[in-house]
XYZ file of C-alpha atoms in Angstrom:
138
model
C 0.000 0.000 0.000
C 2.771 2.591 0.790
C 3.383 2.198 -3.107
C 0.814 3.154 -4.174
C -1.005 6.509 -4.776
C -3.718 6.700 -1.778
C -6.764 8.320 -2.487
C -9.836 9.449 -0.639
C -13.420 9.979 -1.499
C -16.300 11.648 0.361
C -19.732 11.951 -1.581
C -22.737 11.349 0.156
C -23.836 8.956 -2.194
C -22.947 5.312 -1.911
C -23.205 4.703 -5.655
C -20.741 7.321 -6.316
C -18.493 6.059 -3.919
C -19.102 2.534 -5.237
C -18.249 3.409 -8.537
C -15.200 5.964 -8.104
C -13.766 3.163 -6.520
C -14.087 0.631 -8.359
C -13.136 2.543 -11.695
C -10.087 3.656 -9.271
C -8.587 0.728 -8.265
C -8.884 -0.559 -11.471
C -6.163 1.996 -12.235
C -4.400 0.295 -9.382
C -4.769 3.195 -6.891
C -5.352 2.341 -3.432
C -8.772 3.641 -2.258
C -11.282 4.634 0.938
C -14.443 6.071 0.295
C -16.780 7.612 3.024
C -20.096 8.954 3.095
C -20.025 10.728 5.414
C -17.711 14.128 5.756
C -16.677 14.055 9.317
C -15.832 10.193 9.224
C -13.355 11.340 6.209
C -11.514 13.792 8.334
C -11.352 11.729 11.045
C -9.723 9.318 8.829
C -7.907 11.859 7.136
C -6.485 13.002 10.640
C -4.492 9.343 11.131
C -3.475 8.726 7.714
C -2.929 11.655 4.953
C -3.582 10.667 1.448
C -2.262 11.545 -1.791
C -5.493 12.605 -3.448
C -9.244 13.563 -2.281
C -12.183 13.428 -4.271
C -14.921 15.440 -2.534
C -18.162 16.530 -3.198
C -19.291 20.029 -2.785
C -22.641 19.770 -1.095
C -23.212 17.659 1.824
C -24.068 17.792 5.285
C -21.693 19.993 7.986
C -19.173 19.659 6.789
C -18.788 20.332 3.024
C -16.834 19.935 0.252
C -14.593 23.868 1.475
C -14.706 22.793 4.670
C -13.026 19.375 3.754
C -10.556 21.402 1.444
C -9.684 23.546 3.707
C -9.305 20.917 6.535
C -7.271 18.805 4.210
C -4.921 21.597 2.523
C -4.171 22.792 6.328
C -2.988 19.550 7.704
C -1.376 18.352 4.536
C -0.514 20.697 1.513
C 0.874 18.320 -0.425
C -2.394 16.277 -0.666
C -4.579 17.382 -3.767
C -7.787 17.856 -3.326
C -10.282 17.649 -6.277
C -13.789 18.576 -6.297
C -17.267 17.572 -7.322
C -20.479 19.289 -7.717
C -23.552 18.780 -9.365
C -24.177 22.647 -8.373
C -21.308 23.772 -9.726
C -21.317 28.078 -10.312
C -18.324 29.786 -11.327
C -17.672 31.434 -7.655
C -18.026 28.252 -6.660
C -15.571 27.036 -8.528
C -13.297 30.173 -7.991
C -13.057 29.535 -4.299
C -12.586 26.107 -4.466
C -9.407 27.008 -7.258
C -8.654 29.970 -4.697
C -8.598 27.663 -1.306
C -5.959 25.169 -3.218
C -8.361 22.613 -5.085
C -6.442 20.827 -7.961
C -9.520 20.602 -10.094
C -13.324 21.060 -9.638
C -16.071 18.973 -12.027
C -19.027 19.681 -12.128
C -21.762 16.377 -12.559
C -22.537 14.620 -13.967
C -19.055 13.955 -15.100
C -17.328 11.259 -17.442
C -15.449 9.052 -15.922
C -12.513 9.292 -18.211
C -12.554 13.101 -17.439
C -11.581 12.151 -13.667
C -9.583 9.499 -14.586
C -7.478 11.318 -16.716
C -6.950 13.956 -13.776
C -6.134 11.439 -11.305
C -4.107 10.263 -13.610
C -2.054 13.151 -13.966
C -1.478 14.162 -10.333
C -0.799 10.471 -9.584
C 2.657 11.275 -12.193
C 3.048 14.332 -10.598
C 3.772 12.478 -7.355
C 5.632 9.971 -8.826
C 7.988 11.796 -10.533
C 8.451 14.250 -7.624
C 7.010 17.184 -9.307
C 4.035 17.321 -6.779
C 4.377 20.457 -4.619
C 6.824 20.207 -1.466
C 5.093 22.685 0.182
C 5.379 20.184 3.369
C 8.406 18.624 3.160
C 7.817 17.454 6.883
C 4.943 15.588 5.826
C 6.274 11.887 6.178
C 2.935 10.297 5.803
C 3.071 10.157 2.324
């Protein structure tokens, strides 16, 4: 597992979950998925990934609050985000707070794939941000 690129995903939506996953791994990423937002980062707390996949809209709390949460304990990690009420502010301030990306659904899959994708080089070719060099958990 400490191979491979670790990813996260929170959507409230178990099919989404199901389905990022399994299209994930696939790609041979390691991946946790969570439903709920505050289980994700309580999880994110203990272990820092390379990569979350968070939607937008969701119970207390959301998608910036995630981002936020995630790109203060580990700037390094990249967060990318998902909306199916996606507005350009939104967008902006996700961009603005340090998302990698933001997609607006319904998405294709290949779309996120390929953006996965290309972080997951970024890492390993050491061209992903050493904002945190400190940050031994990935």
């Amino acid at each position: 597992m400490k191979d491979k690129i670790q990813i996260l995903v929170l959507d409230d939506e178990f099919i989404v979950c199901d389905r990022l996953k399994s299209s994930l791994e696939k790609l041979g990423f390691y991946v946790e998925t969570f439903t709920e937002s505050q289980a994700a980062l309580d999880r994110f707390a203990e272990h820092h990934f390379h990569i979350v996949i968070s939607d937008l809209k969701m119970n207390a709390p959301d998608g910036m609050d995630v981002l936020r949460f995630v790109k203060g304990n580990s700037p390094r990690t990249r967060v990318i985000i998902v909306t199916g009420f996606a507005t350009v502010d939104k967008a902006r301030e996700a961009i603005k707070s340090g998302a990698a990306d933001f997609i607006a659904k319904p998405f294709k899959m290949s779309e996120l794939r390929d953006i996965v994708r290309r972080i997951a080089r970024e890492f390993q070719t050491g061209l992903a941000s050493s904002e945190s060099r400190n940050d031994d958990a990935l």
